[in-house]
Amino acid sequence: MYDVFITKASKYLPNEPVSNAEMETYLGLINDAPSKAKSLILRNNKITTRYYALDKEGNPTHSNAQLTAKAIEGLFDENFRKEDMKLLSVGTTSPDQIQPSHASMVHGELNIGKSIEINTATGLCNSGMNALNYGFLSVKAGVNENAVCAGSERMSAWMTADKFNHEAENLKLLEERPIIAFKREFLRWMLSDGAGAFLLENKPRENSTSLKIEFIDFYSYAHEIEACMYAGCDKLEDGSLKSWADYPSDEWLKQSIFAIKQDTKILDQYILVKGAESLRASFDKHHLDPEKIDHVLAHISSGYFKDGLKEEFAKKGMDFPAEKWFYNLSEVGNIGAGSIFIALEELMNSGRLKKGEKVLLCVPESGRFAYSCSLLTVC
């Protein structure tokens, strides 16, 4: 078994940062009317800028595969050429197509000029960590001497007004309660585009910051809780999901089957509590002392959860001081599967890390409440 190190990190954020006031310029007005929910959601999520792979007319400027490839290209240098890549492992919530796989499309964009092993992790926020874990285990087992792992999203294409206009008309006709419209519009003001990438190798680099991966743990609570965030289906009264494939095609648009939705009541009830429970399980499993953690990077979808997460961790005996927490949500937005990659890239390249320090990564996934965490040691 080999030790595994993150020896380089890179990110790609498309175009210029988009302010709160500019969001509807890029995404468009639903039925030509400004959103009534936007200001409330933005006030709670504390996001001030984000990035879209769109121009101001709402036209796409990059595919998800292109965003991912551009982040990965930032890993290449005189010590690691693209031809040296052995494994490509990528994760996303928002692939450009159902088939072929996202990894296949990224491999094609990179123009490596050779066949390599590829892996695609799908799902929600944890798909990036699943991709990282695949690379970690491959290098650790000696199957590959290096791996490139990435997390990415291009959610803006799901959020343009044309995707909501028909739904808004239906809501008017049905005189549905405003809370239903809020649920379906909620994520429109939360999500951002971008990609982050790590190079994993079986030895650290000299004269640069490398991070040894001590472990990556995963926890799912789907055996206890119904789905909270979902797309390509609809949620029935009993909490079960009905697949898009079980609806007539003319219902896909009428019932917004492919729109991404979130049950905010379930989100508030479980997201923090189960996050603290899963992290406590990892600390017990690995006999970790919370006081020995130097940096805490927790992916959160909204600034609304920031204080609550700290409090829930403290209730479980993991009271990390405020100065140990690192966030960049307000500047880059919620990039889902790419968020933890992009946060760690910023910290890793900031010059703040010191040899021997411990870095904790925490990633929640509200789809049906799954969590991951990882411990890194600065070399």
Short mmCIF file of C-alpha atoms in Angstrom, two decimals:
data_model
loop_
_atom_site.label_atom_id
_atom_site.label_comp_id
_atom_site.label_asym_id
_atom_site.label_seq_id
_atom_site.Cartn_x
_atom_site.Cartn_y
_atom_site.Cartn_z
CA MET A 1 0.00 0.00 0.00
CA TYR A 2 1.21 3.48 -0.89
CA ASP A 3 0.72 6.84 0.75
CA VAL A 4 -1.32 9.22 -1.41
CA PHE A 5 -0.72 12.96 -1.74
CA ILE A 6 -2.55 15.85 -3.36
CA THR A 7 0.48 17.43 -5.01
CA LYS A 8 -1.28 20.15 -7.00
CA ALA A 9 -4.70 21.79 -7.15
CA SER A 10 -6.30 23.90 -9.85
CA LYS A 11 -9.67 25.52 -10.60
CA TYR A 12 -11.54 27.12 -13.47
CA LEU A 13 -14.31 29.67 -12.98
CA PRO A 14 -15.92 30.78 -16.25
CA ASN A 15 -16.23 34.39 -17.40
CA GLU A 16 -16.54 37.28 -14.94
CA PRO A 17 -18.12 37.13 -11.47
CA VAL A 18 -21.86 37.84 -11.55
CA SER A 19 -23.32 40.08 -8.84
CA ASN A 20 -26.74 39.57 -7.26
CA ALA A 21 -28.14 42.47 -9.27
CA GLU A 22 -26.98 40.88 -12.54
CA MET A 23 -28.33 37.36 -12.05
CA GLU A 24 -31.56 37.82 -13.99
CA THR A 25 -29.64 39.49 -16.82
CA TYR A 26 -27.91 36.14 -17.39
CA LEU A 27 -30.67 33.74 -16.36
CA GLY A 28 -33.59 35.77 -17.71
CA LEU A 29 -36.93 36.83 -16.23
CA ILE A 30 -39.53 34.13 -15.73
CA ASN A 31 -42.60 35.23 -17.74
CA ASP A 32 -40.87 38.65 -18.10
CA ALA A 33 -41.38 39.44 -14.40
CA PRO A 34 -38.68 39.91 -11.70
CA SER A 35 -38.57 37.19 -9.07
CA LYS A 36 -40.39 37.79 -5.80
CA ALA A 37 -38.39 35.10 -3.98
CA LYS A 38 -34.91 36.14 -5.14
CA SER A 39 -34.16 38.83 -2.52
CA LEU A 40 -35.24 36.63 0.41
CA ILE A 41 -33.19 33.65 -0.77
CA LEU A 42 -30.08 35.77 -1.45
CA ARG A 43 -30.35 37.50 1.93
CA ASN A 44 -30.27 34.10 3.64
CA ASN A 45 -27.62 32.37 1.52
CA LYS A 46 -25.09 35.24 1.86
CA ILE A 47 -23.76 34.68 -1.68
CA THR A 48 -22.65 37.97 -3.26
CA THR A 49 -21.01 36.77 -6.50
CA ARG A 50 -20.99 33.59 -8.54
CA TYR A 51 -19.92 32.39 -12.01
CA TYR A 52 -22.01 31.34 -14.99
CA ALA A 53 -20.96 29.58 -18.19
CA LEU A 54 -23.38 31.92 -19.97
CA ASP A 55 -23.20 35.26 -21.72
CA LYS A 56 -25.63 38.08 -20.92
CA GLU A 57 -28.07 36.80 -23.54
CA GLY A 58 -28.20 33.44 -21.74
CA ASN A 59 -26.18 31.64 -24.40
CA PRO A 60 -23.77 28.92 -23.19
CA THR A 61 -20.05 29.75 -23.27
CA HIS A 62 -18.72 26.42 -21.99
CA SER A 63 -19.97 22.87 -21.53
CA ASN A 64 -19.44 21.07 -18.23
CA ALA A 65 -16.80 18.90 -19.91
CA GLN A 66 -14.97 22.03 -21.09
CA LEU A 67 -15.04 23.58 -17.61
CA THR A 68 -13.62 20.38 -16.15
CA ALA A 69 -10.93 20.09 -18.81
CA LYS A 70 -9.82 23.68 -18.23
CA ALA A 71 -9.48 23.06 -14.48
CA ILE A 72 -7.45 19.91 -15.16
CA GLU A 73 -5.19 21.72 -17.63
CA GLY A 74 -4.05 23.87 -14.72
CA LEU A 75 -2.39 20.78 -13.21
CA PHE A 76 -0.01 20.29 -16.11
CA ASP A 77 3.55 21.62 -15.75
CA GLU A 78 7.15 20.53 -16.28
CA ASN A 79 6.73 17.91 -13.51
CA PHE A 80 3.45 16.48 -14.79
CA ARG A 81 2.53 16.55 -18.46
CA LYS A 82 -0.88 15.55 -19.73
CA GLU A 83 0.71 12.46 -21.29
CA ASP A 84 1.72 11.33 -17.79
CA MET A 85 -1.90 10.97 -16.63
CA LYS A 86 -2.83 7.40 -15.69
CA LEU A 87 -6.36 7.79 -14.34
CA LEU A 88 -9.09 10.40 -14.83
CA SER A 89 -11.83 10.33 -12.18
CA VAL A 90 -14.52 13.04 -12.27
CA GLY A 91 -17.77 13.79 -10.47
CA THR A 92 -20.68 16.09 -11.23
CA THR A 93 -24.38 16.65 -10.62
CA SER A 94 -24.91 18.24 -14.03
CA PRO A 95 -23.35 16.28 -16.91
CA ASP A 96 -23.94 17.66 -20.38
CA GLN A 97 -25.78 14.50 -21.44
CA ILE A 98 -27.13 11.26 -20.00
CA GLN A 99 -24.72 9.25 -22.16
CA PRO A 100 -21.75 9.04 -22.85
CA SER A 101 -20.26 9.43 -19.39
CA HIS A 102 -18.93 12.76 -18.17
CA ALA A 103 -15.42 11.29 -17.85
CA SER A 104 -15.51 10.19 -21.50
CA MET A 105 -16.39 13.70 -22.60
CA VAL A 106 -13.67 15.28 -20.42
CA HIS A 107 -11.11 12.80 -21.76
CA GLY A 108 -12.09 13.84 -25.27
CA GLU A 109 -11.74 17.55 -24.44
CA LEU A 110 -8.25 17.07 -22.95
CA ASN A 111 -6.81 15.68 -26.19
CA ILE A 112 -4.28 13.57 -24.31
CA GLY A 113 -3.47 11.47 -27.33
CA LYS A 114 -3.70 8.11 -25.59
CA SER A 115 -6.07 5.72 -23.86
CA ILE A 116 -6.36 6.04 -20.08
CA GLU A 117 -8.55 4.64 -17.31
CA ILE A 118 -11.60 6.80 -16.65
CA ASN A 119 -14.25 6.91 -13.93
CA THR A 120 -17.43 8.96 -13.57
CA ALA A 121 -19.14 9.54 -10.22
CA THR A 122 -22.71 10.82 -10.40
CA GLY A 123 -25.15 12.09 -7.82
CA LEU A 124 -25.04 15.43 -6.05
CA CYS A 125 -22.39 17.22 -3.96
CA ASN A 126 -20.68 13.99 -2.90
CA SER A 127 -20.00 12.96 -6.49
CA GLY A 128 -16.81 15.05 -6.37
CA MET A 129 -15.68 13.27 -3.22
CA ASN A 130 -16.64 9.90 -4.74
CA ALA A 131 -14.41 10.72 -7.70
CA LEU A 132 -11.60 11.70 -5.33
CA ASN A 133 -12.00 8.48 -3.37
CA TYR A 134 -11.73 6.35 -6.53
CA GLY A 135 -8.44 8.06 -7.39
CA PHE A 136 -7.22 7.81 -3.79
CA LEU A 137 -7.86 4.06 -3.58
CA SER A 138 -6.33 3.40 -7.00
CA VAL A 139 -3.07 5.16 -6.13
CA LYS A 140 -3.03 3.70 -2.61
CA ALA A 141 -3.36 0.16 -3.94
CA GLY A 142 -0.62 0.72 -6.48
CA VAL A 143 -2.94 0.21 -9.46
CA ASN A 144 -1.93 3.66 -10.78
CA GLU A 145 0.97 5.88 -9.80
CA ASN A 146 -1.10 9.02 -10.29
CA ALA A 147 -4.70 10.10 -10.69
CA VAL A 148 -6.40 13.31 -11.77
CA CYS A 149 -9.64 13.89 -9.85
CA ALA A 150 -12.15 16.69 -10.47
CA GLY A 151 -15.51 17.99 -9.33
CA SER A 152 -17.56 20.33 -11.50
CA GLU A 153 -20.97 21.83 -12.20
CA ARG A 154 -22.71 23.75 -14.96
CA MET A 155 -26.05 24.40 -13.30
CA SER A 156 -26.77 27.74 -15.00
CA ALA A 157 -28.05 25.92 -18.09
CA TRP A 158 -30.73 24.34 -15.86
CA MET A 159 -31.76 27.72 -14.44
CA THR A 160 -32.49 29.89 -17.49
CA ALA A 161 -35.99 31.41 -17.66
CA ASP A 162 -37.11 29.28 -20.60
CA LYS A 163 -36.91 26.23 -18.31
CA PHE A 164 -39.44 27.86 -15.94
CA ASN A 165 -41.83 29.86 -18.17
CA HIS A 166 -44.15 26.94 -18.90
CA GLU A 167 -44.15 25.95 -15.23
CA ALA A 168 -45.04 29.49 -14.16
CA GLU A 169 -48.01 29.49 -16.55
CA ASN A 170 -49.23 26.22 -15.05
CA LEU A 171 -48.90 27.61 -11.54
CA LYS A 172 -51.10 30.57 -12.47
CA LEU A 173 -53.72 28.35 -14.06
CA LEU A 174 -53.77 26.00 -11.09
CA GLU A 175 -53.60 28.86 -8.54
CA GLU A 176 -51.05 26.81 -6.64
CA ARG A 177 -49.83 28.04 -3.30
CA PRO A 178 -46.79 30.36 -3.40
CA ILE A 179 -44.75 27.87 -1.32
CA ILE A 180 -44.79 25.43 -4.26
CA ALA A 181 -43.35 28.06 -6.58
CA PHE A 182 -40.76 28.95 -3.92
CA LYS A 183 -39.59 25.32 -3.71
CA ARG A 184 -39.06 25.13 -7.44
CA GLU A 185 -37.36 28.52 -7.71
CA PHE A 186 -35.24 28.18 -4.56
CA LEU A 187 -32.20 26.58 -6.20
CA ARG A 188 -32.21 29.10 -9.05
CA TRP A 189 -30.57 31.64 -6.73
CA MET A 190 -28.23 29.17 -5.02
CA LEU A 191 -26.18 27.45 -7.70
CA SER A 192 -23.05 28.37 -9.63
CA ASP A 193 -20.73 27.02 -12.34
CA GLY A 194 -17.08 25.99 -12.17
CA ALA A 195 -14.64 23.14 -11.73
CA GLY A 196 -11.77 22.16 -9.44
CA ALA A 197 -9.12 19.48 -9.92
CA PHE A 198 -6.46 17.66 -7.87
CA LEU A 199 -3.39 15.73 -8.93
CA LEU A 200 -2.85 12.66 -6.74
CA GLU A 201 0.58 11.00 -6.62
CA ASN A 202 2.26 8.36 -4.47
CA LYS A 203 4.93 10.72 -3.17
CA PRO A 204 4.95 14.41 -2.19
CA ARG A 205 6.58 17.09 -4.31
CA GLU A 206 9.74 18.74 -3.09
CA ASN A 207 9.76 22.48 -2.39
CA SER A 208 5.98 22.81 -2.65
CA THR A 209 2.90 22.15 -0.54
CA SER A 210 1.54 18.61 -0.73
CA LEU A 211 -1.33 17.17 1.29
CA LYS A 212 -1.28 13.56 2.43
CA ILE A 213 -4.74 11.96 2.35
CA GLU A 214 -5.16 10.11 5.63
CA PHE A 215 -8.67 8.79 4.95
CA ILE A 216 -11.96 9.47 3.15
CA ASP A 217 -15.17 8.30 4.83
CA PHE A 218 -18.75 8.17 3.52
CA TYR A 219 -22.14 7.89 5.24
CA SER A 220 -25.66 7.57 3.81
CA TYR A 221 -28.93 8.00 5.70
CA ALA A 222 -31.23 6.94 2.86
CA HIS A 223 -32.41 4.07 5.04
CA GLU A 224 -33.95 6.64 7.40
CA ILE A 225 -34.96 9.68 5.33
CA GLU A 226 -36.86 10.31 2.09
CA ALA A 227 -35.40 12.29 -0.81
CA CYS A 228 -34.88 16.02 -0.32
CA MET A 229 -33.20 17.24 -3.53
CA TYR A 230 -34.20 15.60 -6.80
CA ALA A 231 -34.51 15.99 -10.58
CA GLY A 232 -35.69 13.77 -13.42
CA CYS A 233 -38.58 12.60 -11.27
CA ASP A 234 -41.39 13.89 -9.10
CA LYS A 235 -42.02 13.35 -5.42
CA LEU A 236 -45.27 11.65 -4.50
CA GLU A 237 -47.40 12.12 -1.39
CA ASP A 238 -45.82 9.11 0.33
CA GLY A 239 -42.31 10.54 -0.17
CA SER A 240 -41.34 8.12 -2.93
CA LEU A 241 -40.00 9.29 -6.28
CA LYS A 242 -41.64 8.57 -9.63
CA SER A 243 -39.08 8.39 -12.46
CA TRP A 244 -39.25 10.49 -15.62
CA ALA A 245 -39.34 7.20 -17.53
CA ASP A 246 -42.71 6.37 -15.94
CA TYR A 247 -44.38 9.58 -17.21
CA PRO A 248 -45.74 10.10 -20.73
CA SER A 249 -43.37 12.38 -22.64
CA ASP A 250 -45.97 15.16 -22.91
CA GLU A 251 -46.00 15.37 -19.10
CA TRP A 252 -42.25 16.01 -18.77
CA LEU A 253 -42.64 19.74 -19.40
CA LYS A 254 -46.10 20.18 -17.90
CA GLN A 255 -45.03 18.75 -14.55
CA SER A 256 -41.43 20.09 -14.65
CA ILE A 257 -40.11 16.57 -14.27
CA PHE A 258 -36.54 17.55 -15.15
CA ALA A 259 -36.42 20.68 -12.99
CA ILE A 260 -34.15 20.38 -9.96
CA LYS A 261 -36.16 20.78 -6.75
CA GLN A 262 -35.53 20.83 -3.01
CA ASP A 263 -37.82 20.05 -0.09
CA THR A 264 -36.67 22.86 2.22
CA LYS A 265 -38.57 21.58 5.26
CA ILE A 266 -36.71 18.27 5.22
CA LEU A 267 -33.47 20.10 4.48
CA ASP A 268 -33.68 22.20 7.64
CA GLN A 269 -34.70 19.20 9.73
CA TYR A 270 -31.80 16.90 8.87
CA ILE A 271 -28.91 18.47 6.98
CA LEU A 272 -26.93 19.76 9.98
CA VAL A 273 -27.87 17.10 12.52
CA LYS A 274 -26.86 14.19 10.28
CA GLY A 275 -23.73 16.04 9.21
CA ALA A 276 -22.57 16.28 12.81
CA GLU A 277 -23.55 12.67 13.46
CA SER A 278 -21.51 11.39 10.53
CA LEU A 279 -18.44 13.47 11.40
CA ARG A 280 -18.57 12.26 14.99
CA ALA A 281 -18.59 8.70 13.68
CA SER A 282 -15.40 9.37 11.70
CA PHE A 283 -13.68 11.03 14.67
CA ASP A 284 -14.50 8.00 16.83
CA LYS A 285 -13.45 5.54 14.12
CA HIS A 286 -10.03 7.17 13.66
CA HIS A 287 -9.57 8.27 17.31
CA LEU A 288 -9.19 11.93 16.34
CA ASP A 289 -8.81 14.83 18.74
CA PRO A 290 -10.81 17.89 17.55
CA GLU A 291 -8.19 20.19 19.06
CA LYS A 292 -5.57 18.76 16.68
CA ILE A 293 -7.51 19.99 13.61
CA ASP A 294 -6.02 23.19 12.20
CA HIS A 295 -8.32 23.98 9.26
CA VAL A 296 -11.98 23.07 8.69
CA LEU A 297 -13.36 23.25 5.15
CA ALA A 298 -17.07 22.46 5.17
CA HIS A 299 -19.04 22.71 1.96
CA ILE A 300 -22.30 24.49 2.73
CA SER A 301 -24.97 25.34 0.18
CA SER A 302 -25.89 28.57 1.95
CA GLY A 303 -24.48 30.99 4.52
CA TYR A 304 -27.75 30.35 6.35
CA PHE A 305 -26.23 27.10 7.67
CA LYS A 306 -22.84 28.46 8.73
CA ASP A 307 -23.51 29.17 12.42
CA GLY A 308 -25.83 26.21 12.81
CA LEU A 309 -23.22 23.78 11.52
CA LYS A 310 -20.64 25.05 13.99
CA GLU A 311 -23.17 24.64 16.81
CA GLU A 312 -24.14 21.09 15.78
CA PHE A 313 -20.48 20.05 15.60
CA ALA A 314 -19.92 21.54 19.05
CA LYS A 315 -22.85 19.53 20.46
CA LYS A 316 -21.03 16.39 19.35
CA GLY A 317 -17.80 17.44 21.08
CA MET A 318 -16.17 18.98 18.00
CA ASP A 319 -16.08 22.68 18.86
CA PHE A 320 -13.78 24.15 16.23
CA PRO A 321 -12.91 27.84 16.89
CA ALA A 322 -14.18 30.32 14.30
CA GLU A 323 -10.65 31.13 13.10
CA LYS A 324 -10.14 27.52 11.94
CA TRP A 325 -13.04 27.57 9.48
CA PHE A 326 -12.39 28.40 5.82
CA TYR A 327 -15.16 29.39 3.40
CA ASN A 328 -15.28 30.99 -0.04
CA LEU A 329 -19.02 30.47 -0.68
CA SER A 330 -19.87 34.18 -0.75
CA GLU A 331 -17.35 34.88 -3.53
CA VAL A 332 -17.70 31.82 -5.81
CA GLY A 333 -21.20 30.54 -4.98
CA ASN A 334 -22.39 26.98 -4.45
CA ILE A 335 -20.65 24.84 -7.09
CA GLY A 336 -21.97 21.55 -5.74
CA ALA A 337 -19.56 18.71 -6.52
CA GLY A 338 -16.81 21.22 -7.30
CA SER A 339 -17.10 23.34 -4.15
CA ILE A 340 -14.72 21.41 -1.89
CA PHE A 341 -12.11 21.20 -4.68
CA ILE A 342 -12.29 24.95 -5.28
CA ALA A 343 -12.14 25.80 -1.56
CA LEU A 344 -9.13 23.55 -0.95
CA GLU A 345 -7.38 24.91 -4.07
CA GLU A 346 -7.67 28.43 -2.66
CA LEU A 347 -6.39 27.40 0.77
CA MET A 348 -3.62 25.20 -0.65
CA ASN A 349 -2.30 28.03 -2.86
CA SER A 350 -2.76 30.75 -0.24
CA GLY A 351 0.56 30.21 1.54
CA ARG A 352 -1.26 29.77 4.86
CA LEU A 353 -0.64 26.05 5.32
CA LYS A 354 2.26 24.88 7.50
CA LYS A 355 3.97 21.50 7.63
CA GLY A 356 2.25 19.05 9.94
CA GLU A 357 -1.09 20.88 10.04
CA LYS A 358 -4.30 18.89 9.75
CA VAL A 359 -6.99 19.90 7.24
CA LEU A 360 -10.53 18.52 7.60
CA LEU A 361 -12.90 18.34 4.62
CA CYS A 362 -16.65 17.93 5.19
CA VAL A 363 -19.19 17.56 2.38
CA PRO A 364 -22.96 17.13 2.84
CA GLU A 365 -25.37 15.95 0.16
CA SER A 366 -29.04 16.72 0.62
CA GLY A 367 -30.30 14.42 -2.15
CA ARG A 368 -31.19 11.75 0.39
CA PHE A 369 -28.73 12.85 3.04
CA ALA A 370 -25.29 11.44 2.38
CA TYR A 371 -22.05 12.81 3.83
CA SER A 372 -18.33 12.51 3.34
CA CYS A 373 -15.28 13.70 5.23
CA SER A 374 -11.54 13.49 4.75
CA LEU A 375 -8.45 14.29 6.78
CA LEU A 376 -5.33 15.72 5.13
CA THR A 377 -1.87 16.35 6.55
CA VAL A 378 0.30 19.17 5.19
CA CYS A 379 3.71 17.95 4.00
#
